[in-house]
Tab-separated table of C-alpha atoms in Angstrom:
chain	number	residue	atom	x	y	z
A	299	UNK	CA	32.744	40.695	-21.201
A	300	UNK	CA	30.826	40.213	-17.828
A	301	UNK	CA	33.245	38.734	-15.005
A	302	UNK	CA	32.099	36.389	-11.888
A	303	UNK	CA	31.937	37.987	-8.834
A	304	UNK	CA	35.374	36.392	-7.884
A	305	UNK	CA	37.203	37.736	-10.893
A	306	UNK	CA	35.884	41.222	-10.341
A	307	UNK	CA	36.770	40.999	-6.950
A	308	UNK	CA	40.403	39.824	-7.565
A	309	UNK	CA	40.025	43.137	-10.362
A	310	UNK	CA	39.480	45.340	-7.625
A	311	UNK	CA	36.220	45.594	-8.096
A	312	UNK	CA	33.109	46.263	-5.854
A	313	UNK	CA	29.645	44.972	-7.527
A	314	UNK	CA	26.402	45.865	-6.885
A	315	UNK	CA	26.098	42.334	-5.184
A	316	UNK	CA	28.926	42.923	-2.913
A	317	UNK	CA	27.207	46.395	-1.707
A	318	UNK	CA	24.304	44.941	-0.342
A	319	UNK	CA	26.000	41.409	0.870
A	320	UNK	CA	28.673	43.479	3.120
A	321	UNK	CA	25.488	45.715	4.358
A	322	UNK	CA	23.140	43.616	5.692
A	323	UNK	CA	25.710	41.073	7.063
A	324	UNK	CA	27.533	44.310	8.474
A	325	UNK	CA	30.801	43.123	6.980
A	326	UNK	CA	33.846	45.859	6.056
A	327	UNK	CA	33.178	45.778	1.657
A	328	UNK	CA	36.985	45.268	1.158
A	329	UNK	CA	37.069	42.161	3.951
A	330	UNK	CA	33.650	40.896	1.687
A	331	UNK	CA	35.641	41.328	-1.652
A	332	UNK	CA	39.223	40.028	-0.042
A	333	UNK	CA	37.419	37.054	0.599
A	334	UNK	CA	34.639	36.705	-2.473
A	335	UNK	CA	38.526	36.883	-4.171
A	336	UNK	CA	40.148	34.308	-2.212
A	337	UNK	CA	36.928	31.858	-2.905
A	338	UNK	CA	36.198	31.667	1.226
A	339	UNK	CA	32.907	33.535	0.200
A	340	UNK	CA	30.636	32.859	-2.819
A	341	UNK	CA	27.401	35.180	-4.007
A	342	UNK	CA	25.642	32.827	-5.991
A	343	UNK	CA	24.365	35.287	-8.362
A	344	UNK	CA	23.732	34.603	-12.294
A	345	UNK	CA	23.907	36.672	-14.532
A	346	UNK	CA	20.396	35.757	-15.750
A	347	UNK	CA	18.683	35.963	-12.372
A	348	UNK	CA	16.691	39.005	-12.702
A	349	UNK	CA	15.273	39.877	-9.242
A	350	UNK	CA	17.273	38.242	-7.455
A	351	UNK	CA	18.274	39.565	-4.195
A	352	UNK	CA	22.445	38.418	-3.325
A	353	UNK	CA	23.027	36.232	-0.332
A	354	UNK	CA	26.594	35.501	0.337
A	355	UNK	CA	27.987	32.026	1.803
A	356	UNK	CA	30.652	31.422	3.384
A	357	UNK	CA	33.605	33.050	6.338
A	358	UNK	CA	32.350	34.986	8.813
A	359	UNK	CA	28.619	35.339	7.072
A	360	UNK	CA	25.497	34.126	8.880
A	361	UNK	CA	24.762	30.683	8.304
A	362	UNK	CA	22.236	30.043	5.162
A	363	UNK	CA	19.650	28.012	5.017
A	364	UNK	CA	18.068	26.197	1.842
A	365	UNK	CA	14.779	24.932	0.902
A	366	UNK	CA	14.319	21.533	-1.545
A	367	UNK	CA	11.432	21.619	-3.903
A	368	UNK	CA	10.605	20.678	-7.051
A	369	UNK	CA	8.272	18.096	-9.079
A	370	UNK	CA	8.500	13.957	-9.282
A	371	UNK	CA	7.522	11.805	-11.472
A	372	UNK	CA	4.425	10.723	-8.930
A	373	UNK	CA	3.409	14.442	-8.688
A	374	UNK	CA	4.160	16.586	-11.974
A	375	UNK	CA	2.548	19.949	-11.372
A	376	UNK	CA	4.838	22.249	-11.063
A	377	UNK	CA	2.323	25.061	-9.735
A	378	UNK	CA	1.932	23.309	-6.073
A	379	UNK	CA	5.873	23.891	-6.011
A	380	UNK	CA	5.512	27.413	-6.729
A	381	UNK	CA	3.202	27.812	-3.693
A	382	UNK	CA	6.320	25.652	-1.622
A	383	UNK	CA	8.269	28.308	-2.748
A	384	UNK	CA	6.553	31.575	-1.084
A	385	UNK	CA	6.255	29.374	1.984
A	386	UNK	CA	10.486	28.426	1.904
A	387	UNK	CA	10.887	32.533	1.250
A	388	UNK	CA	8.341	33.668	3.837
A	389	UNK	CA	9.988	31.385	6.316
A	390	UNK	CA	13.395	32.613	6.419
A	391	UNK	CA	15.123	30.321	3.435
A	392	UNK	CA	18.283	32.017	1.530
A	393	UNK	CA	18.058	30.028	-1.794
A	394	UNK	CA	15.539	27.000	-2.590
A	395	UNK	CA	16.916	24.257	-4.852
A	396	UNK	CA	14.909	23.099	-7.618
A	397	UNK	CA	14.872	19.160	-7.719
A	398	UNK	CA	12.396	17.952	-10.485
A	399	UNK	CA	12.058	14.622	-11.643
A	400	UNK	CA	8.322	14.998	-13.365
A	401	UNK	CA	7.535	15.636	-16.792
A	402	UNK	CA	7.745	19.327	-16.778
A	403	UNK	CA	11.413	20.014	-15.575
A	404	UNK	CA	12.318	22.810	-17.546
A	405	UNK	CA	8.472	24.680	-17.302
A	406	UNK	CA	9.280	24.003	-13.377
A	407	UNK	CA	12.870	26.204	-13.333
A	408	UNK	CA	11.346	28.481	-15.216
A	409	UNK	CA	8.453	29.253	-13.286
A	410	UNK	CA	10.619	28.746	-10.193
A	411	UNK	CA	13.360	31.619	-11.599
A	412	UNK	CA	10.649	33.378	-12.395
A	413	UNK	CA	8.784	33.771	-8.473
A	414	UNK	CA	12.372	33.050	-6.948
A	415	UNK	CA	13.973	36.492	-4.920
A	416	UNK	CA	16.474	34.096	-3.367
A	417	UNK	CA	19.333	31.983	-4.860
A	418	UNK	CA	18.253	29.238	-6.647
A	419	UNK	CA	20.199	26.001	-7.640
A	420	UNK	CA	19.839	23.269	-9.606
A	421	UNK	CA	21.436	19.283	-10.358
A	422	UNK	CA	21.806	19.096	-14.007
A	423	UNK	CA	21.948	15.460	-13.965
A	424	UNK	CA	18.438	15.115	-12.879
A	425	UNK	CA	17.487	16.303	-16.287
A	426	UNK	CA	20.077	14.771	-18.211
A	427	UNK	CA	18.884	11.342	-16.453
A	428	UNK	CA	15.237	11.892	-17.925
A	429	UNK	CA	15.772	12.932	-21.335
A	430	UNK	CA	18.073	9.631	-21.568
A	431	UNK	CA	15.151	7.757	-20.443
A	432	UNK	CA	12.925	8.925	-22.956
A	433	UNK	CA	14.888	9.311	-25.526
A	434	UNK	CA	17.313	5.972	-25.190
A	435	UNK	CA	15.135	4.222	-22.676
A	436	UNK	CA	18.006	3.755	-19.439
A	437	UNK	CA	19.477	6.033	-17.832
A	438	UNK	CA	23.303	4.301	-18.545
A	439	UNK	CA	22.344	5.460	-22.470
A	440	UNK	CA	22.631	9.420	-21.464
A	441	UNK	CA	25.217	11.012	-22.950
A	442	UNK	CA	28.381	13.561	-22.243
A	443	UNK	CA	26.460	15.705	-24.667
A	444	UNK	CA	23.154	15.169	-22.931
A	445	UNK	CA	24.961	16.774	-19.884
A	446	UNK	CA	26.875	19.293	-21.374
A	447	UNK	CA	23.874	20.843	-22.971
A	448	UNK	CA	21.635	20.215	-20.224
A	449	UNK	CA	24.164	22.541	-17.601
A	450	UNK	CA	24.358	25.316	-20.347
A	451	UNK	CA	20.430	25.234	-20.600
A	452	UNK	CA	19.915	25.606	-16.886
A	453	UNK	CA	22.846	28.077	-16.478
A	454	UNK	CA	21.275	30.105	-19.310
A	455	UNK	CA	17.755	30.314	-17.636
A	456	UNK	CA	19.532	31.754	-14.507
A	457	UNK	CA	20.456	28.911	-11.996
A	458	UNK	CA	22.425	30.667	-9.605
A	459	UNK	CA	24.569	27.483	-8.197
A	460	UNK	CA	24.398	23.527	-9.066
A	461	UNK	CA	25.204	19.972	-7.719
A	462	UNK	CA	27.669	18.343	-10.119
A	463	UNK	CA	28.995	14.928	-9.001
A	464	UNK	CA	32.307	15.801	-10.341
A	465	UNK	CA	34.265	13.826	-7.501
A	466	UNK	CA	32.789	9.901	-7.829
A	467	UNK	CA	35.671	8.521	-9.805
A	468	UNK	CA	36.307	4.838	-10.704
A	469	UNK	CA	38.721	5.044	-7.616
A	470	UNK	CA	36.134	6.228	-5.240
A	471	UNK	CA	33.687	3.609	-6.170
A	472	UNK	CA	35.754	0.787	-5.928
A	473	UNK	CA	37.189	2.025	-2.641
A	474	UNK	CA	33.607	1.659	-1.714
A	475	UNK	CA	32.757	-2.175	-3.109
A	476	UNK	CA	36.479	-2.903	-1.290
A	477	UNK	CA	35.329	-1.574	1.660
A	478	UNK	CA	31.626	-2.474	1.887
A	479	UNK	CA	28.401	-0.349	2.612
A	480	UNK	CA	25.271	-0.543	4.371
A	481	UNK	CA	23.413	1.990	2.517
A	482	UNK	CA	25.781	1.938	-0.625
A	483	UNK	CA	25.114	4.861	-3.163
A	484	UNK	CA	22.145	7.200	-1.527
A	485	UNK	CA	22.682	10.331	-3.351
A	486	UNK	CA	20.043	10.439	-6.158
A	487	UNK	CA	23.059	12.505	-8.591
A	488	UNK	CA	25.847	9.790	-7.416
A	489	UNK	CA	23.671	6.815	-8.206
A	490	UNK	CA	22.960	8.003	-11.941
A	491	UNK	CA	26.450	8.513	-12.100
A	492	UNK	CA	27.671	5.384	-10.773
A	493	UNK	CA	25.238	3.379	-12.622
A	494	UNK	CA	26.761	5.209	-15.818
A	495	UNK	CA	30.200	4.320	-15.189
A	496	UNK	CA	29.975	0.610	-14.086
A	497	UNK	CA	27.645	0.213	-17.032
A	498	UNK	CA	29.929	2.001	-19.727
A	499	UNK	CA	33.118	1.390	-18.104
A	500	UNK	CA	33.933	4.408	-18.236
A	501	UNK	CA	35.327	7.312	-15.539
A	502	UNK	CA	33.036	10.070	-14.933
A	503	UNK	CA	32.174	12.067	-18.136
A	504	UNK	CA	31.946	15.167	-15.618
A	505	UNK	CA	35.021	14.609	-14.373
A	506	UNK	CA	36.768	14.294	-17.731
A	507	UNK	CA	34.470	17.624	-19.351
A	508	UNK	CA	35.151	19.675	-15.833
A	509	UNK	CA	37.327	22.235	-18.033
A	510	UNK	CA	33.946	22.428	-20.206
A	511	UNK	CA	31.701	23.031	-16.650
A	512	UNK	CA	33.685	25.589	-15.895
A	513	UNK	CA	33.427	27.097	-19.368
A	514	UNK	CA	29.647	27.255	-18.554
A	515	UNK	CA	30.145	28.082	-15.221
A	516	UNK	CA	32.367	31.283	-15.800
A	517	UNK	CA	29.662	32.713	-18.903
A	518	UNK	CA	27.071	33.099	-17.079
A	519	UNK	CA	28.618	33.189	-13.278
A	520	UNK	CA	27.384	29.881	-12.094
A	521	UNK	CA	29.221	28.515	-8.899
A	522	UNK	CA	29.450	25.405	-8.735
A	523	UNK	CA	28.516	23.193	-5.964
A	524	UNK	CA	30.675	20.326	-5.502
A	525	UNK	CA	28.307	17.062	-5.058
A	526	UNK	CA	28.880	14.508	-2.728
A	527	UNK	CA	27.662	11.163	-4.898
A	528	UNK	CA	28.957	9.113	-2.184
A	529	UNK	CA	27.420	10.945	0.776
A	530	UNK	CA	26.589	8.524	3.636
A	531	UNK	CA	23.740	7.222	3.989
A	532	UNK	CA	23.526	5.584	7.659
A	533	UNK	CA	25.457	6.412	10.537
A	534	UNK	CA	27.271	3.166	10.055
A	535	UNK	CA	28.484	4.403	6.630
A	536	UNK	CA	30.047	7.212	7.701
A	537	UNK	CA	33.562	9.042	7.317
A	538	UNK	CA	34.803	5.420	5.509
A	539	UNK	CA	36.998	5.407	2.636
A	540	UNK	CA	34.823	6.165	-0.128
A	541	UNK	CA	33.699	9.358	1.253
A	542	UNK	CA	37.106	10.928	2.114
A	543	UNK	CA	38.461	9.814	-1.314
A	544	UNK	CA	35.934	11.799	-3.233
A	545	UNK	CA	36.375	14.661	-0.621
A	546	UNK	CA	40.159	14.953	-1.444
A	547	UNK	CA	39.025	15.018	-5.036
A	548	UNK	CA	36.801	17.866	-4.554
A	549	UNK	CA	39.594	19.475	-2.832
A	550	UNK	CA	41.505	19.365	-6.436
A	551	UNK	CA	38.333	20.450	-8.038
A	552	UNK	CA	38.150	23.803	-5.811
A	553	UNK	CA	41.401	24.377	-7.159
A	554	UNK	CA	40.799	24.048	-10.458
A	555	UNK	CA	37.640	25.756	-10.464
A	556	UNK	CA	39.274	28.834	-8.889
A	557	UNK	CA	42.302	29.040	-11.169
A	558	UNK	CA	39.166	29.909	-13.592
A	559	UNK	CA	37.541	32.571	-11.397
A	560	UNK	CA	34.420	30.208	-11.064
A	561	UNK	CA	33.375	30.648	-7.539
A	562	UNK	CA	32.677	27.124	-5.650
A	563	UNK	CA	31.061	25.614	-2.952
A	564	UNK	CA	31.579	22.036	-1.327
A	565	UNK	CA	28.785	19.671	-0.360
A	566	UNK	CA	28.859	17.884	2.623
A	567	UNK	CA	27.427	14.041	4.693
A	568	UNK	CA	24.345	13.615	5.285
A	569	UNK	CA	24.183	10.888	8.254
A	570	UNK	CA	26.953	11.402	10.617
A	571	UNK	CA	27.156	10.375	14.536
A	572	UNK	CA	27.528	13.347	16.716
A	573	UNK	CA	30.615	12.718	17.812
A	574	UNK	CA	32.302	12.365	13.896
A	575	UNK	CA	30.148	15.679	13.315
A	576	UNK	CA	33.027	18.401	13.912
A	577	UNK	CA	36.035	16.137	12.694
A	578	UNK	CA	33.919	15.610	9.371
A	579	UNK	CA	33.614	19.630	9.076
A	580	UNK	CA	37.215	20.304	9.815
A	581	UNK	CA	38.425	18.016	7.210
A	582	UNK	CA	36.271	19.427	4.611
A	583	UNK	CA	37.571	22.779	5.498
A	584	UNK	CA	41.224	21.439	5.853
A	585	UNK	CA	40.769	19.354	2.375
A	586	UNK	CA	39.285	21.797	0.345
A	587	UNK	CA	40.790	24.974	1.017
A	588	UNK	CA	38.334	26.572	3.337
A	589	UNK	CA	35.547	26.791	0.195
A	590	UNK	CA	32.162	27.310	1.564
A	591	UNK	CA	30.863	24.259	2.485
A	592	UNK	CA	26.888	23.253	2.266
A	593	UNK	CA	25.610	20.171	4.449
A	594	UNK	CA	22.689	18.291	4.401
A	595	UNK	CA	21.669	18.376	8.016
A	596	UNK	CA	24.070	16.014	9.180
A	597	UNK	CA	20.993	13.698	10.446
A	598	UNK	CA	22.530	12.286	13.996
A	599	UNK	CA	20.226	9.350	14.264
A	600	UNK	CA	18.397	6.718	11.483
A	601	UNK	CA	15.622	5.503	13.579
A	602	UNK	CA	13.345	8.985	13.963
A	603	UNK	CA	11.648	8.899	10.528
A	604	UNK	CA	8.483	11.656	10.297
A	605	UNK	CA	11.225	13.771	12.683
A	606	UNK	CA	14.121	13.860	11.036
A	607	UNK	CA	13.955	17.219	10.551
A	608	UNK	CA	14.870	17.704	13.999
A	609	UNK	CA	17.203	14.997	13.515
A	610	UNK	CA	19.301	17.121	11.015
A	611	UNK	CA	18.866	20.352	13.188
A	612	UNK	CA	20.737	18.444	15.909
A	613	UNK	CA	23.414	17.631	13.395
A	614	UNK	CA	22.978	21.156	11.616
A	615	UNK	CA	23.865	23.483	14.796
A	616	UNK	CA	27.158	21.564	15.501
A	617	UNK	CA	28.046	21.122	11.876
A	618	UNK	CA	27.737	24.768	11.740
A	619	UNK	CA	29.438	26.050	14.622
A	620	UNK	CA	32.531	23.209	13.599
A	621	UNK	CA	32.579	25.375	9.821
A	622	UNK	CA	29.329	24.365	7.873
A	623	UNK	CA	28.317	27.763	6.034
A	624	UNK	CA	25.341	26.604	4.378
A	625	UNK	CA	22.698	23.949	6.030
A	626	UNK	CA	19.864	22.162	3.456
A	627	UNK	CA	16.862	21.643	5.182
A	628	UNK	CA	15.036	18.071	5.795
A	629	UNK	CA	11.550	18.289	5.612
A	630	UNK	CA	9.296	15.587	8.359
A	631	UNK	CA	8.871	13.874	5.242
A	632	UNK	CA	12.323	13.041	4.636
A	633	UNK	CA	12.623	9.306	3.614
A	634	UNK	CA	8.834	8.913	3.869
A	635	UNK	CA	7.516	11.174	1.188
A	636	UNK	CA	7.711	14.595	-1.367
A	637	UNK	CA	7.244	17.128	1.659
A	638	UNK	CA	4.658	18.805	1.315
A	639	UNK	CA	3.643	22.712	2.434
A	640	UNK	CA	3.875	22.488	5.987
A	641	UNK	CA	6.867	20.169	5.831
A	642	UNK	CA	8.554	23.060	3.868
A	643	UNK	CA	7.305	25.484	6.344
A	644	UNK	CA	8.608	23.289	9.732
A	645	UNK	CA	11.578	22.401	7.686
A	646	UNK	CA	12.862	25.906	6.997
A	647	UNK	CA	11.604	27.105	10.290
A	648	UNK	CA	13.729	24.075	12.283
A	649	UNK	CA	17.123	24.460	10.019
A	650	UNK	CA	16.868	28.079	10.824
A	651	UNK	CA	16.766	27.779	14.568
A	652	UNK	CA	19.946	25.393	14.173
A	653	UNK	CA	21.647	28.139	12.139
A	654	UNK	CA	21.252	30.985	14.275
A	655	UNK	CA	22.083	28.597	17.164
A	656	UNK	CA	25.570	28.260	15.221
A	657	UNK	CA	25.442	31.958	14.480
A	658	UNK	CA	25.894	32.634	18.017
A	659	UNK	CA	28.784	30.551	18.694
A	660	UNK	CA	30.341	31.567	15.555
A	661	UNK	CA	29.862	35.667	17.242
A	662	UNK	CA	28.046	36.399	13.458
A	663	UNK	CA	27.139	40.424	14.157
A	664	UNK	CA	23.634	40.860	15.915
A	665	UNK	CA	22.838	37.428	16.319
A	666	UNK	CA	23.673	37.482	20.190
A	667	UNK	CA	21.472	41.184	20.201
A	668	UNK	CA	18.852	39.403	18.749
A	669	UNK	CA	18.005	36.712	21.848
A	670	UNK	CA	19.375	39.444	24.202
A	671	UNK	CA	16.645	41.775	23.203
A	672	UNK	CA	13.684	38.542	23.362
A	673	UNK	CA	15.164	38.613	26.930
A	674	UNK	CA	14.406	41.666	27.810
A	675	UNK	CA	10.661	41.398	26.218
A	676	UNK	CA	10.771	38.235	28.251
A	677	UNK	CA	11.852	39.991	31.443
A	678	UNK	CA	8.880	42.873	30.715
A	679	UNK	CA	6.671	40.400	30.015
A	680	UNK	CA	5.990	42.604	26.740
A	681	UNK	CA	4.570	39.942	24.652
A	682	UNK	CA	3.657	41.905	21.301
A	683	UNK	CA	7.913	42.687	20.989
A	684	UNK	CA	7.817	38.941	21.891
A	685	UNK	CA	6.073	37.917	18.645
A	686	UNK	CA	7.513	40.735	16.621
A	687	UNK	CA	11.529	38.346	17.971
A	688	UNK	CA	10.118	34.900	17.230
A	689	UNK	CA	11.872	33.147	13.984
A	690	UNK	CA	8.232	32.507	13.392
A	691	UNK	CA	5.588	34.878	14.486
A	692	UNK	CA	2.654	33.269	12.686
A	693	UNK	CA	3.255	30.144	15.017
A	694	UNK	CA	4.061	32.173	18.391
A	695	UNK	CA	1.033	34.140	18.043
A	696	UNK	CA	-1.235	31.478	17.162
A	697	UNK	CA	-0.329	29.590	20.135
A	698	UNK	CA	-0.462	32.334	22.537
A	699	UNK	CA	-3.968	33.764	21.471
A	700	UNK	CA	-5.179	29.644	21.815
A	701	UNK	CA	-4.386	29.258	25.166
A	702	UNK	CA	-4.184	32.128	26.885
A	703	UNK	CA	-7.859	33.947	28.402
A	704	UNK	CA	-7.263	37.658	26.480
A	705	UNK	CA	-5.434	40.399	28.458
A	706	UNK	CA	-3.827	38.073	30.642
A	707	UNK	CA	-0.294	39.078	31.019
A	708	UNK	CA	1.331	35.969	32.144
A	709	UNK	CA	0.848	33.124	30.248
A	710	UNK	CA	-1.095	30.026	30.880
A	711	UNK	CA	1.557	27.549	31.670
A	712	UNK	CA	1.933	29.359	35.303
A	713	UNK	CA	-0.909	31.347	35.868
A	714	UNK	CA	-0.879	33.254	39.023
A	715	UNK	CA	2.628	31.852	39.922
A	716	UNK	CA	4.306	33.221	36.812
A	717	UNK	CA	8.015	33.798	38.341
A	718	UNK	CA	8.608	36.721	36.349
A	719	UNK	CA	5.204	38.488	37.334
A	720	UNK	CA	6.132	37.282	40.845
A	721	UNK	CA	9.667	38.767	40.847
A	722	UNK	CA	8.920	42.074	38.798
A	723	UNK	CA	6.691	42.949	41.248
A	724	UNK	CA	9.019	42.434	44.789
A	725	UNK	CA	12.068	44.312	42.236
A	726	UNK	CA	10.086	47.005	41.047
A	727	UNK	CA	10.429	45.986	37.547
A	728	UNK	CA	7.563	48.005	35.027
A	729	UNK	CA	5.450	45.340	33.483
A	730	UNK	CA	3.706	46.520	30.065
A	731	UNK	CA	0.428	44.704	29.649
A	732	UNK	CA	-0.216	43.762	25.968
């Protein structure tokens, strides 16, 4: 009978997974298992996934970053998102998540499992929403069976981790119509949901079938990741009552979940003021048992659409250094559009720079070496080692070889006054030319 990676690890048991998690992240095995055991750190890794290669999540790991494609029902194709998908992988991105709406969801996961080295997840209810449609014509006509089967499909193909909205109870949502909201339900998985309910009157059928989701979840080692459904949407809708009532039922659900040896991750805000940012991360951690948690962003401002991918870096760096193990990328397009390949390319490329930002707060291993040794290229003026230390190469050379005459060693922002140059030469420093 194959076990998760948590109930191997609480066997006693190193996997193959666990081997190359605690190498690259130069992590002592037995601290990697004690933990994978404990359910600080997940390796989303099914059992179905054939080449992929393990990235763990969680305590004292690098920060991961994640890439959102997938089709919608205004572009279809799933081949462009296959091409989004080399991009998100040859930027940096540790998983992408596979978000179709269109007409050819399940020829999209496939194709996406297929190309996919990294983790990939999924949200079942996206699915489960447009079969109901066609088949029943709304999505409040989708049944517990139409999820149910839908989460076993996509955990059979090999989805390494999904969204489930487990935590939006009846309670949670009419904390929220008690309370009032400026942006209401934003999360595309907690509106379904909520819809459902108030139309059925009815709690949440995965809340009720959770036992079942982790049935699923344990056969084929799917963690779970905990959905926020009532995720704020504005900064003015932040940290209220609805939110922190389905976060302290996601704490429950972490429980539950690892009482079954499913391995577990918790999702996160999305819009949060800077200055809510840390307390928002600490209670997650504090409320849910320390379980990885995965953010999207948290965008600091409302107003910067076209840029909010800088927005969520902002919010991404501090959410990380504060506990965030896992940070979703937001694309220039966010709110304006389906990104599209150089949104995936800036977006990966920008939530990046905000996790390693974290990563050296957080003292992950090499991440301080790794802007120590840019210094020194910096200080030698050695520009090829330069390119070689850039979180994006492509980009760094580009620029340079545009705007700089060729052979020139300083660069054309100072010209003849380049301080370095200047300095190097009264210390006695060795310049390489490049």
């Amino acid at each position: 009978m194959t076990m998760t990676q948590m109930q191997a690890a609480r066997a006693g048991k190193i996997t193959d997974e666990m081997k190359i998690v605690a190498q690259e992240e130069k992590m002592d095995i037995n601290v990697l298992k004690e933990r994978v055991a404990n359910g600080t750190i997940a390796i989303c890794a099914n059992i179905n996934h054939k080449n992929l290669h393990p990235y763990g999540v969680g305590e004292g790991l690098c920060t991961k970053v994640n890439a959102n494609i997938g089709t919608s029902s205004a572009f279809p194709d799933p081949e462009p998102e296959i091409e989004k998908l080399n991009i998100a992988i040859a930027a940096g991105a540790h998983s992408v998540m596979d978000l179709s709406t269109g007409n050819n969801i399940d020829a999209s996961r496939h194709a996406i499992l297929e190309h996919s080295t990294v983790m990939v997840g999924t949200v079942p209810i996206y699915q489960a929403t447009v079969t109901a449609i066609k088949e029943r014509g709304a999505v409040v006509k989708m049944t517990e069976d139409d999820l149910l089967h839908t989460i076993e499909k996509q955990a059979k193909d090999g989805a390494d981790f999904m969204t489930i909205h487990c935590g939006v109870t009846m309670d949670v949502i009419n904390r929220m119509r008690a309370e009032g909201r400026y942006m209401d339900v934003v999360s595309r998985g907690g509106s379904f949901i909520t819809g459902w309910m108030l139309y059925n009157e009815k709690n949440n059928p995965l809340y009720e079938r959770y036992d079942d989701i982790l049935d699923i979840c344990a056969k084929y080692d799917v963690t779970m990741s905990l959905g926020d459904g009532l995720r704020p949407g504005c900064l003015a809708d932040a940290t209220d009552h609805a939110q922190i009532q389905e976060l302290l039922n996601l704490g429950g659900l972490v429980k539950r979940a690892w009482d079954r040896g499913v391995q577990v991750m918790v999702e996160g805000p999305g819009h949060v003021p800077f200055d809510q940012i840390a307390t928002n991360m600490k209670l997650q951690k504090s409320l849910c048992h320390n379980a990885p948690f995965y953010v999207l962003g948290p965008l600091v401002t409302d107003v910067a659409p076209g840029y909010d991918h800088i927005t969520a870096a902002i919010g991404g760096t501090m959410a990380a250094v504060n506990g965030a193990d896992f940070l979703c990328y937001v694309t220039p397009a966010e709110h304006l559009a389906l990104p599209n390949n150089q949104d995936v390319k800036d977006g990966v490329i920008v939530t990046r720079i905000a996790a390693h930002a974290a990563d050296i707060v957080k003292g992950v291993p090499g991440a301080r070496e790794w802007d120590l040794n840019m210094a020194k290229a910096r200080k030698q003026l050695d520009w090829e080692a330069q390119m070689k230390l850039a979180i994006d190469p492509q980009t760094a050379r580009e620029k340079r070889a545009s705007r700089n005459p060729e052979g020139t060693t300083a660069c054309s922002m100072c010209g003849d006054y380049c301080a370095v140059e200047i300095v190097n030469k009264y210390l006695g420093a060795t310049i390489e030319h490049c």
